[in-house]
Coordinates of C-alpha atoms in Angstrom, one line a residue:
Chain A
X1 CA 78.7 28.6 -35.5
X2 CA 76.3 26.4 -37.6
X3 CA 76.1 28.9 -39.9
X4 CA 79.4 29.5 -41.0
X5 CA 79.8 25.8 -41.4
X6 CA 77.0 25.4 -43.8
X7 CA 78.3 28.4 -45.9
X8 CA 81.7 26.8 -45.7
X9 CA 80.1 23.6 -47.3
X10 CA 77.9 25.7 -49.8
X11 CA 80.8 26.9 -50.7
X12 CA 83.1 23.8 -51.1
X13 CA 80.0 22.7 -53.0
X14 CA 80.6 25.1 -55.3
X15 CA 84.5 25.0 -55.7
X16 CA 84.7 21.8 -57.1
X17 CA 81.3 19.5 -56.8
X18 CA 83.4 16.0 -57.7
X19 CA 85.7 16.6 -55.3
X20 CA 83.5 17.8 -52.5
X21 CA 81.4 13.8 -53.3
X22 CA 85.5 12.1 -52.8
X23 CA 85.6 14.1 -49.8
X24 CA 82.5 12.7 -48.6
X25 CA 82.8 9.5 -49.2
X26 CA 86.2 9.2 -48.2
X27 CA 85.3 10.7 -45.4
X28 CA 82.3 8.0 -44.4
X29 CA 84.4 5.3 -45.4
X30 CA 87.0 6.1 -43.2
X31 CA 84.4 6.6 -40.2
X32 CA 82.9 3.3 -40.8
X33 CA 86.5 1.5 -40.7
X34 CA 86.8 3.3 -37.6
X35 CA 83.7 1.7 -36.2
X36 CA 85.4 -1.9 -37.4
X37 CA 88.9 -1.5 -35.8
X38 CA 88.9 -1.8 -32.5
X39 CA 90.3 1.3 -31.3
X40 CA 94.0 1.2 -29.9
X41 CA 94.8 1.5 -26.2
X42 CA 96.2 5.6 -26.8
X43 CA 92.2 5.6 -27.5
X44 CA 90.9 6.6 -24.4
X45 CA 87.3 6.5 -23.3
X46 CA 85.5 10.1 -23.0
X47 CA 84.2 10.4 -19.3
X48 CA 84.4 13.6 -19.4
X49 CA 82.5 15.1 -22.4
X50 CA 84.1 17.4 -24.8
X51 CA 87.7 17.1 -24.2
X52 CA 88.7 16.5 -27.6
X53 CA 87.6 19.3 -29.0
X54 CA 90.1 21.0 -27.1
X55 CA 93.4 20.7 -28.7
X56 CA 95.0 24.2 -27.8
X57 CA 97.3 25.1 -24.8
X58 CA 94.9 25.8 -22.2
X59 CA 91.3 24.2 -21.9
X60 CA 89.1 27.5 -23.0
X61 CA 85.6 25.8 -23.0
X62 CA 85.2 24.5 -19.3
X63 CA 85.9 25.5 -15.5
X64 CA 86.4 22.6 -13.8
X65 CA 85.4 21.7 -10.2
X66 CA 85.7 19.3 -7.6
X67 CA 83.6 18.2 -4.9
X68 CA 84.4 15.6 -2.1
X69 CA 81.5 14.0 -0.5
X70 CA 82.3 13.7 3.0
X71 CA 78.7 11.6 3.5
X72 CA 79.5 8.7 1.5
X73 CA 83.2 8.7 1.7
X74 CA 83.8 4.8 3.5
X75 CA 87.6 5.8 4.1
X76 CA 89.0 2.7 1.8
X77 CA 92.1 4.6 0.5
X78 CA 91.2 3.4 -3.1
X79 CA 91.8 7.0 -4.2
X80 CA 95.2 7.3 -2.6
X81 CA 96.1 3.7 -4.1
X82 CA 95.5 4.9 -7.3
X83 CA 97.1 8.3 -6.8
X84 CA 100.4 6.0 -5.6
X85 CA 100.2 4.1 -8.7
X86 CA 99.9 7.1 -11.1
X87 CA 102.6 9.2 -9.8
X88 CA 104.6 6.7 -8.4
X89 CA 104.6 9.3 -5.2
X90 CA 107.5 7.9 -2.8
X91 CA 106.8 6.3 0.6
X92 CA 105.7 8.8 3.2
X93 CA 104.8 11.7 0.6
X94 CA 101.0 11.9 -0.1
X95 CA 99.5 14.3 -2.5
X96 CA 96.0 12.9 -1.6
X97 CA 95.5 11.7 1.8
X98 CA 92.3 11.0 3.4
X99 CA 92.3 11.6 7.4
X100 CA 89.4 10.1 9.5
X101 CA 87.6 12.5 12.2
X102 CA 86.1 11.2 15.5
X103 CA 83.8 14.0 17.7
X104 CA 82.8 12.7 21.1
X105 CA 79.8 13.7 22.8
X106 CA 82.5 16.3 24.8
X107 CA 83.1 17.7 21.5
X108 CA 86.3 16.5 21.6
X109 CA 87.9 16.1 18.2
X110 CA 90.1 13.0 17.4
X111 CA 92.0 13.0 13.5
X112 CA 93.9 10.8 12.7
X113 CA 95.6 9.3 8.9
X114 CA 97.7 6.3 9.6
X115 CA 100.1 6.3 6.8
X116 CA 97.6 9.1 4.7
X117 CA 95.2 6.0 4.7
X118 CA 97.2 4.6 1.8
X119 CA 96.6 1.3 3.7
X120 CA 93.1 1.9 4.8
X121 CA 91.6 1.9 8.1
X122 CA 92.7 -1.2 9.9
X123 CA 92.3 -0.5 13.5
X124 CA 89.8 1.1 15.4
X125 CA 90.8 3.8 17.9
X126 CA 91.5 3.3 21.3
X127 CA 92.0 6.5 22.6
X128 CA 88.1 7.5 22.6
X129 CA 86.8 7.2 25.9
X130 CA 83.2 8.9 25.5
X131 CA 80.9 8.1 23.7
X132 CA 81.1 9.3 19.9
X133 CA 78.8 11.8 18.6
X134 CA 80.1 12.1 15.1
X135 CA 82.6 10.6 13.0
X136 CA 83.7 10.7 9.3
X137 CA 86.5 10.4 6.9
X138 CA 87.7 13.8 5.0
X139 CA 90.1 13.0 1.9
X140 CA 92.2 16.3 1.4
X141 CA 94.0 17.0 -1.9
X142 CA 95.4 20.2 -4.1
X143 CA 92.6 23.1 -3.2
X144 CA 93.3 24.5 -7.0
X145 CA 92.9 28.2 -5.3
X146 CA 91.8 30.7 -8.2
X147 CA 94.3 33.3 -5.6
X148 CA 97.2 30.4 -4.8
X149 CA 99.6 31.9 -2.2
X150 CA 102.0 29.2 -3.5
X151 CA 102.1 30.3 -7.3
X152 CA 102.5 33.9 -5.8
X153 CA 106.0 32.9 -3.4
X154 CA 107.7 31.0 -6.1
X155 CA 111.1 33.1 -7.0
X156 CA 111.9 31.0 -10.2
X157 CA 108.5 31.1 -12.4
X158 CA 108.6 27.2 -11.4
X159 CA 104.7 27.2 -9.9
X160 CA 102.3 28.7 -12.1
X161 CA 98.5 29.2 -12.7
X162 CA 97.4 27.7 -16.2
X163 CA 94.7 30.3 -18.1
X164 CA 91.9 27.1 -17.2
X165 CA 92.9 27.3 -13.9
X166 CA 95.2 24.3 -12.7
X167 CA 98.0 25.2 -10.6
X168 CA 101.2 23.3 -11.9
X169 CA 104.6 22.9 -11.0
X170 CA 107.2 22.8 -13.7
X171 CA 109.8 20.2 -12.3
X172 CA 112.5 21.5 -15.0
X173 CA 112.9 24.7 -13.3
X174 CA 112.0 24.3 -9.8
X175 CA 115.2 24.8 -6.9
X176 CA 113.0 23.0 -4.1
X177 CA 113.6 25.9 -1.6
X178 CA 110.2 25.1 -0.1
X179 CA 108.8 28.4 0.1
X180 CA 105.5 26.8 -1.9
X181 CA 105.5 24.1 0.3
X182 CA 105.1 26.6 3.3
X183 CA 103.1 28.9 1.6
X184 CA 100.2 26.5 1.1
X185 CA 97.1 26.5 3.5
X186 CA 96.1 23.3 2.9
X187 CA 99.6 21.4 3.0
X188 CA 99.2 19.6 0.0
X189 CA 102.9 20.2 -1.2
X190 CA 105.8 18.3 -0.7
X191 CA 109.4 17.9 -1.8
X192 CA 109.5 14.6 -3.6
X193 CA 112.6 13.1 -2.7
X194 CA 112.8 11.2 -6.0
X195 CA 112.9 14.5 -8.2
X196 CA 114.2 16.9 -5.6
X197 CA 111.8 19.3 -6.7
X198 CA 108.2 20.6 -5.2
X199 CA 105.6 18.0 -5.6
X200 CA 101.5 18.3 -5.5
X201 CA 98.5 17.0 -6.8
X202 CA 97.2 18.1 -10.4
X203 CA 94.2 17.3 -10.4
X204 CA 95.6 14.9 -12.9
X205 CA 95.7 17.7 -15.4
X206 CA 97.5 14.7 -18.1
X207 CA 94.3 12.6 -17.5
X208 CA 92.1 15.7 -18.1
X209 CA 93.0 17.1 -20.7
X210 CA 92.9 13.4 -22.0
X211 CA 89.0 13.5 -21.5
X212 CA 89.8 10.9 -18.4
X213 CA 88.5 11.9 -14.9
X214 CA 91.6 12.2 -12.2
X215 CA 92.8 9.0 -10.9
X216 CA 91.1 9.4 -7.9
X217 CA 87.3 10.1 -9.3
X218 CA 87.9 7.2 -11.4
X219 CA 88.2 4.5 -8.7
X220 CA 86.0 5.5 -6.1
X221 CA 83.6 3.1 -5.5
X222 CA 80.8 4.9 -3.8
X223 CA 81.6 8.4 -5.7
X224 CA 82.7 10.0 -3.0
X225 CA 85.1 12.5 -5.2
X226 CA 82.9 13.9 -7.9
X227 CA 84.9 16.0 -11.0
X228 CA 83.2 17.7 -13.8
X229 CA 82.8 21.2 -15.8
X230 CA 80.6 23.7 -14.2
X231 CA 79.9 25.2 -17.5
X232 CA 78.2 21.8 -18.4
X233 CA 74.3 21.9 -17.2
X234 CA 74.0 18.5 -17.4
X235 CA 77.1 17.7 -15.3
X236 CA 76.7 16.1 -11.8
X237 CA 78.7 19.4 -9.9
X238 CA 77.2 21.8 -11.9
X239 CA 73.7 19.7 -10.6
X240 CA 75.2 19.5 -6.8
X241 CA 76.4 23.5 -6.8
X242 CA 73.3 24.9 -7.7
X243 CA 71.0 22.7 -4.9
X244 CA 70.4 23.7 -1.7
X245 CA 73.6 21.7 -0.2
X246 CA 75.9 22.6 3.0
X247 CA 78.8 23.0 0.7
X248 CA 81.9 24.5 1.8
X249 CA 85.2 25.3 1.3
X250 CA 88.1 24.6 3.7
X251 CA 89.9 27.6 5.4
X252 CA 87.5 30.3 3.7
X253 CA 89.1 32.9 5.8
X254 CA 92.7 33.1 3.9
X255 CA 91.0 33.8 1.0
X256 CA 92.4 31.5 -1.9
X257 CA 89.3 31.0 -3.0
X258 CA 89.6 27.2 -3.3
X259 CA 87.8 25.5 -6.1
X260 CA 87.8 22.2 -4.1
X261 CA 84.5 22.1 -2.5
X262 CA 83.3 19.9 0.1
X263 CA 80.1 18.3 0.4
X264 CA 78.3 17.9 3.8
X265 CA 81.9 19.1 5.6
X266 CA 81.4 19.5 9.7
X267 CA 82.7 22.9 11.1
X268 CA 85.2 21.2 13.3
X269 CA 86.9 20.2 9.4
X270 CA 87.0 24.1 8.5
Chain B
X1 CA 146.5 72.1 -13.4
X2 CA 143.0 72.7 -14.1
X3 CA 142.2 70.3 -17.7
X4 CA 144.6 67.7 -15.7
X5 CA 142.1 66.9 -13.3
X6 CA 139.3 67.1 -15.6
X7 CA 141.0 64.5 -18.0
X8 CA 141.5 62.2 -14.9
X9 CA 138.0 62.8 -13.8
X10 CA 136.8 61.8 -17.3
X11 CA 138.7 58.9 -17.2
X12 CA 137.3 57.5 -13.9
X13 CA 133.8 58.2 -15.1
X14 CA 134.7 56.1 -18.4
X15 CA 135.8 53.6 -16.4
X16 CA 132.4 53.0 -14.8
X17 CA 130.5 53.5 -17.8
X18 CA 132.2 50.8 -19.3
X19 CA 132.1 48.3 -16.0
X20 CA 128.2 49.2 -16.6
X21 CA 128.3 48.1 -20.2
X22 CA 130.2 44.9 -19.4
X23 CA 127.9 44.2 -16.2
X24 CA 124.6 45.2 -18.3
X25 CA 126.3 42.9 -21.5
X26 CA 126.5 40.1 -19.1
X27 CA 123.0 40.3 -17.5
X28 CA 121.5 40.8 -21.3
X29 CA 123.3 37.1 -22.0
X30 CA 122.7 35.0 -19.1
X31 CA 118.9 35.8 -19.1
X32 CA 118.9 34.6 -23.1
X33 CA 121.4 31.4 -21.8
X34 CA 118.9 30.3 -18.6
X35 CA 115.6 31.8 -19.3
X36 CA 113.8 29.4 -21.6
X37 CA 112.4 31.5 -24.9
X38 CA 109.2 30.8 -23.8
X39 CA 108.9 31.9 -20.6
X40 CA 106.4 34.4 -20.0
X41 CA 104.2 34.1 -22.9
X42 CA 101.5 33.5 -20.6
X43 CA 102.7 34.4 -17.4
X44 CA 105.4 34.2 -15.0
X45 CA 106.2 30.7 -16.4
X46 CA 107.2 28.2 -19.1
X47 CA 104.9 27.9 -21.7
X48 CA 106.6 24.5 -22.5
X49 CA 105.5 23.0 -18.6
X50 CA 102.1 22.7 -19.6
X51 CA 102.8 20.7 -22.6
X52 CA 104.9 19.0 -20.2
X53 CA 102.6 18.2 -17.2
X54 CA 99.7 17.5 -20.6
X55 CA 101.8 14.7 -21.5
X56 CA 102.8 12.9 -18.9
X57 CA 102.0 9.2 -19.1
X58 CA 98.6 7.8 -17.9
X59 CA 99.2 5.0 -15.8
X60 CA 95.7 4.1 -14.6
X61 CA 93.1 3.3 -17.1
X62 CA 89.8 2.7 -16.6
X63 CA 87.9 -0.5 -15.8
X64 CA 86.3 -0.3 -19.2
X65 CA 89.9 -0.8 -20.4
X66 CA 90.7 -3.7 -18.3
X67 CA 87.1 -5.4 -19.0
X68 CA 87.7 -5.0 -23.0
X69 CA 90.1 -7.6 -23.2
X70 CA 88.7 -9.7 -20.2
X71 CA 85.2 -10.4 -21.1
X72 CA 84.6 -13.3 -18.6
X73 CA 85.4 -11.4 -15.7
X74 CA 83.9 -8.4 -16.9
X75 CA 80.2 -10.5 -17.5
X76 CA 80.6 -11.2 -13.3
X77 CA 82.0 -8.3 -12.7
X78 CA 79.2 -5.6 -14.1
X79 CA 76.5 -8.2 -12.9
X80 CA 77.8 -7.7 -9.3
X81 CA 78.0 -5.2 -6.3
X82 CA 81.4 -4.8 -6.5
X83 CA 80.5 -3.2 -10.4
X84 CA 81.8 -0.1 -8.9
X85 CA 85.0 -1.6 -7.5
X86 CA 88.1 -0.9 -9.6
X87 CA 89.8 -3.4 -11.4
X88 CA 93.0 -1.5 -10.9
X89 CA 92.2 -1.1 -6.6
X90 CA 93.7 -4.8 -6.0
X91 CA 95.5 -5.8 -9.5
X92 CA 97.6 -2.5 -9.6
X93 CA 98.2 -0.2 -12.3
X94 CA 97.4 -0.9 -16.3
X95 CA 100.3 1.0 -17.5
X96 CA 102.6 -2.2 -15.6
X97 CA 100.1 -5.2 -17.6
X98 CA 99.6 -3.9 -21.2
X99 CA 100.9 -1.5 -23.5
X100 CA 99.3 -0.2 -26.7
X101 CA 96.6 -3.1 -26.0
X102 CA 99.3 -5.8 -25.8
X103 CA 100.6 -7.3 -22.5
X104 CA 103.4 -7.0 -21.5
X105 CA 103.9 -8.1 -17.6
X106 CA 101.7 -10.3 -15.6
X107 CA 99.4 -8.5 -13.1
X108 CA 99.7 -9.2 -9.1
X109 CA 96.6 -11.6 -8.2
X110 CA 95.9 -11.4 -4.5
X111 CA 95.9 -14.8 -2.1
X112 CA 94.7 -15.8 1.2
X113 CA 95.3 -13.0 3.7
X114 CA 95.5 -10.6 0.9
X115 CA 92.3 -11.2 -0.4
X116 CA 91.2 -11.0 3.2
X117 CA 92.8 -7.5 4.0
X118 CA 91.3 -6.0 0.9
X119 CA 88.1 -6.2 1.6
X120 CA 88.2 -5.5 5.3
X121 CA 89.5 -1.8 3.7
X122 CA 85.6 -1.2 3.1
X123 CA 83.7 -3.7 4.9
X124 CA 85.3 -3.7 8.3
X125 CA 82.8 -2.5 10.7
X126 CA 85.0 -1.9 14.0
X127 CA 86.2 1.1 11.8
X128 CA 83.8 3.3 13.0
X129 CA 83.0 7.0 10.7
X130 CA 81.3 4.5 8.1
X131 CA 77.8 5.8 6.5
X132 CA 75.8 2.8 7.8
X133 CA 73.3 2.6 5.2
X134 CA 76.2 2.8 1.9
X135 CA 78.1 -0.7 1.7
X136 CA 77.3 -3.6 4.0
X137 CA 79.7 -3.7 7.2
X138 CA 80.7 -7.0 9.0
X139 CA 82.9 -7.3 12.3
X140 CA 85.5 -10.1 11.3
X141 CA 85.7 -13.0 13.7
X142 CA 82.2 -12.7 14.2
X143 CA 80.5 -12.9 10.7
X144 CA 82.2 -16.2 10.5
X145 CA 81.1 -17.7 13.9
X146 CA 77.6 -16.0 12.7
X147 CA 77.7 -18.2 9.3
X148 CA 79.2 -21.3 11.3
X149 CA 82.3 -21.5 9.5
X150 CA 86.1 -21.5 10.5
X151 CA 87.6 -18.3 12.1
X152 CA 90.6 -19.1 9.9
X153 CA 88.4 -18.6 6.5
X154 CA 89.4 -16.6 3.6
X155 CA 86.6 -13.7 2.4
X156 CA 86.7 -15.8 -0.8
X157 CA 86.0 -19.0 0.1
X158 CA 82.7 -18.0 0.6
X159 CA 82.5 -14.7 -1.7
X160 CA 83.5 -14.6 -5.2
X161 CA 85.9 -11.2 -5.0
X162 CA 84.2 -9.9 -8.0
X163 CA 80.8 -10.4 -7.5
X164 CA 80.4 -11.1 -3.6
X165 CA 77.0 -12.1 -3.7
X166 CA 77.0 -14.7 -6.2
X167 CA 77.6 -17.8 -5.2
X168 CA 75.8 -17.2 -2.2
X169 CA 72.9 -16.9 -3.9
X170 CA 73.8 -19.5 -6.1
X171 CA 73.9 -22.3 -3.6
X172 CA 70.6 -21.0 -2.0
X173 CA 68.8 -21.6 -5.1
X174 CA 70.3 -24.9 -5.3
X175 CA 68.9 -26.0 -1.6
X176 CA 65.5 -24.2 -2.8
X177 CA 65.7 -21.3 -0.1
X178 CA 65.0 -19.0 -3.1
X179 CA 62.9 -19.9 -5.9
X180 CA 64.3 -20.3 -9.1
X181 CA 63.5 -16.6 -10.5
X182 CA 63.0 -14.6 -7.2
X183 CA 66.3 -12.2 -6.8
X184 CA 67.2 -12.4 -3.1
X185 CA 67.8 -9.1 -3.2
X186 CA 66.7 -6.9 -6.5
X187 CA 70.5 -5.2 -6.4
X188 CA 72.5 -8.3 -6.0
X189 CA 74.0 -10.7 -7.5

């Protein structure tokens, strides 16, 4: 790759010396006045590295993963707040939820997700009459299978697996006969009553591919929901996938393959 | 009697070919009417939805963003423990304050009971499945008989919202229960 490059310059170099210097300097000039200007609000910061450089229709560098930390999630419903606010997702439709687990020392399992913990946990439950062995919060959202069942039922081409791996919904052709929304394992689809079509999360593939980190990852504040490129060593999943971690999927069994992973997940969750 | 049956057999024969024709004609020019050109470039879709989906508009923006035009709030902000907090968690979206750097609607600034239901969302400690040892957890009416103040006190009458810490530790310096350059606690503010 370097290579070429520098033979491309030698031979710029060699086209036409003087204009090869205006290039240069130009070319400085307008980097340093870059520097100066404050860059615009359409400038968006880079948290995830090397998202520029990929201007084509599908991302062909990366293979993105995401991992929810069920030890530190504290159940505050920022993530679905923010989730709300970007899509604008109706009342009563959630396409991130987070749903709080309670194990007795029966091993009786209470869940619960007042209103998808858009409001957060507000009351404690009542219903619990042993004492509790266990209890966490599990934030669900879009599973990205690499084998989506939902992609595979969709008669009209609407649902669709991108080449970088994001499963998408294409609102223009969609009929909303639900057969995605049953098809899914994990129940992450809805029919938005605003569009009338089939509704999900995206992973916030227009934040993404924007070099922003989903809505959700953004605003947790004890980085619970960790996002990143597995083909990137010095990423923080590629660091958590390759230690010695109870990591898991959810519903292994119907074999999507989800690339949602979860960190520290109990077997009553599975 | 023999050709005229054969010419009428022909005919009916004819007669299907050409309903197949017409049916075949008309299949040929709905799919070019309702199938987009670029379906199926890719796959069993519209190349055009990812474009689509790629451009939708980014309503949340990072705190960075927020902090670049607020600096005073972003010096107590970062130098706090709620640095990890988002701006846009209690103010709302960016996308409804500013445009192209430039404001263009006020944002919601939480009051009273507000204030106080925000940050029971993480700090109530009656919600149970909480990691103990991650954020600090108080139960409500008793952290305020604890601190001998009011049961009808606001969270921020006591704790700046952006940096909870800070005027605690403020006023404890000022009635010498810390020394001047001794941190209460080294990850506080």
């Amino acid at each position: 790759m370097d290579e070429l490059k520098l033979s491309e310059i030698k031979e710029e170099i060699q086209k036409d010396r003087r204009a090869f210097i205006k290039n240069v300097l130009g070319g400085t000039i307008a980097g340093s006045l870059f520097l100066v200007i404050p860059a615009g609000a359409m400038e968006f910061p880079q948290q995830i590295p090397g998202m520029k450089d990929e201007k084509g229709t599908f991302i062909t560098q990366k293979k993105f993963a995401f991992i929810v930390d069920i030890t530190r999630c504290i159940g505050c419903g920022s993530c679905c707040v923010a989730d709300k606010n970007e899509y604008k997702v109706p009342d009563g439709n959630y396409r991130t939820w987070v749903e709080r687990y309670i194990i007795d020392d029966h091993d009786n399992v209470f869940v619960d997700a007042p209103n998808g913990g858009l409001d957060g946990y507000t009351e404690p439950r009542e219903d619990v009459t042993n004492p509790v062995r266990d209890t966490f919060f599990v934030p669900k959202l879009c599973n990205m299978c690499e084998k989506p069942s939902c992609v595979q039922v969709c008669p009209v081409g609407a649902t669709y697996q991108t080449e970088d791996g994001f499963v998408l919904i294409d609102d223009k052709r969609c009929v909303a006969c639900s057969y995605c929304v049953q098809a899914c394992p994990y129940s992450v689809r809805f029919i938005n009553p605003v569009t009338k079509t089939a509704d999900k999360c995206t992973w916030c593939y227009h934040r993404v591919r924007k070099g922003l980190l989903p809505a959700c990852v953004n605003v947790c504040p004890v980085q619970a929901r960790k996002f990143g490129d597995l083909n990137d060593k010095k990423s923080e999943v590629y660091d958590i996938m390759r230690q010695p971690h109870v990591i898991s999927v959810l519903k292994h069994g119907m074999g999507n393959k989800p690339s949602l992973h979860y960190l520290g997940l109990r077997r009553e969750v599975v | 009697m023999e050709p005229e049956y054969k010419s009428k057999y022909n005919a009916h024969l004819i007669k299907v070919i050409l309903v197949l024709i017409v049916l075949g004609a008309g299949v040929i020019a709905a799919q070019a009417l309702f199938i987009p050109s670029d379906f199926g470039e890719y796959g069993h879709y519209r190349t055009g939805a990812v474009e689509d989906e790629r451009n939708r508009l980014v309503r949340n923006q990072t705190n960075e963003s927020c902090l670049k035009c607020h600096p005073y709030i972003k010096k107590i902000h970062l130098g706090g423990v709620h640095k990890t907090v988002s701006c846009e968690f209690c103010h709302g979206p960016n996308a409804d304050h500013a445009v192209d750097g430039k404001k263009i609607a006020d944002m919601p600034v939480k009051r009273g009971e507000d204030i106080k239901a925000l940050c029971l969302r993480c700090h109530n400690k009656i919600i149970r499945a909480r990691p103990e040892e991650s954020i600090k957890m108080i139960a409500m009416p008793q952290h305020l008989e604890e601190k001998r103040v009011q049961t009808t006190h606001i969270c921020n009458q006591c704790h700046h919202v952006h940096a909870p810490m800070k005027w605690v530790i403020e006023a404890k310096r000022a009635h010498g229960l810390i020394k001047e350059e001794e941190k209460l606690f080294p990850w506080m503010n």
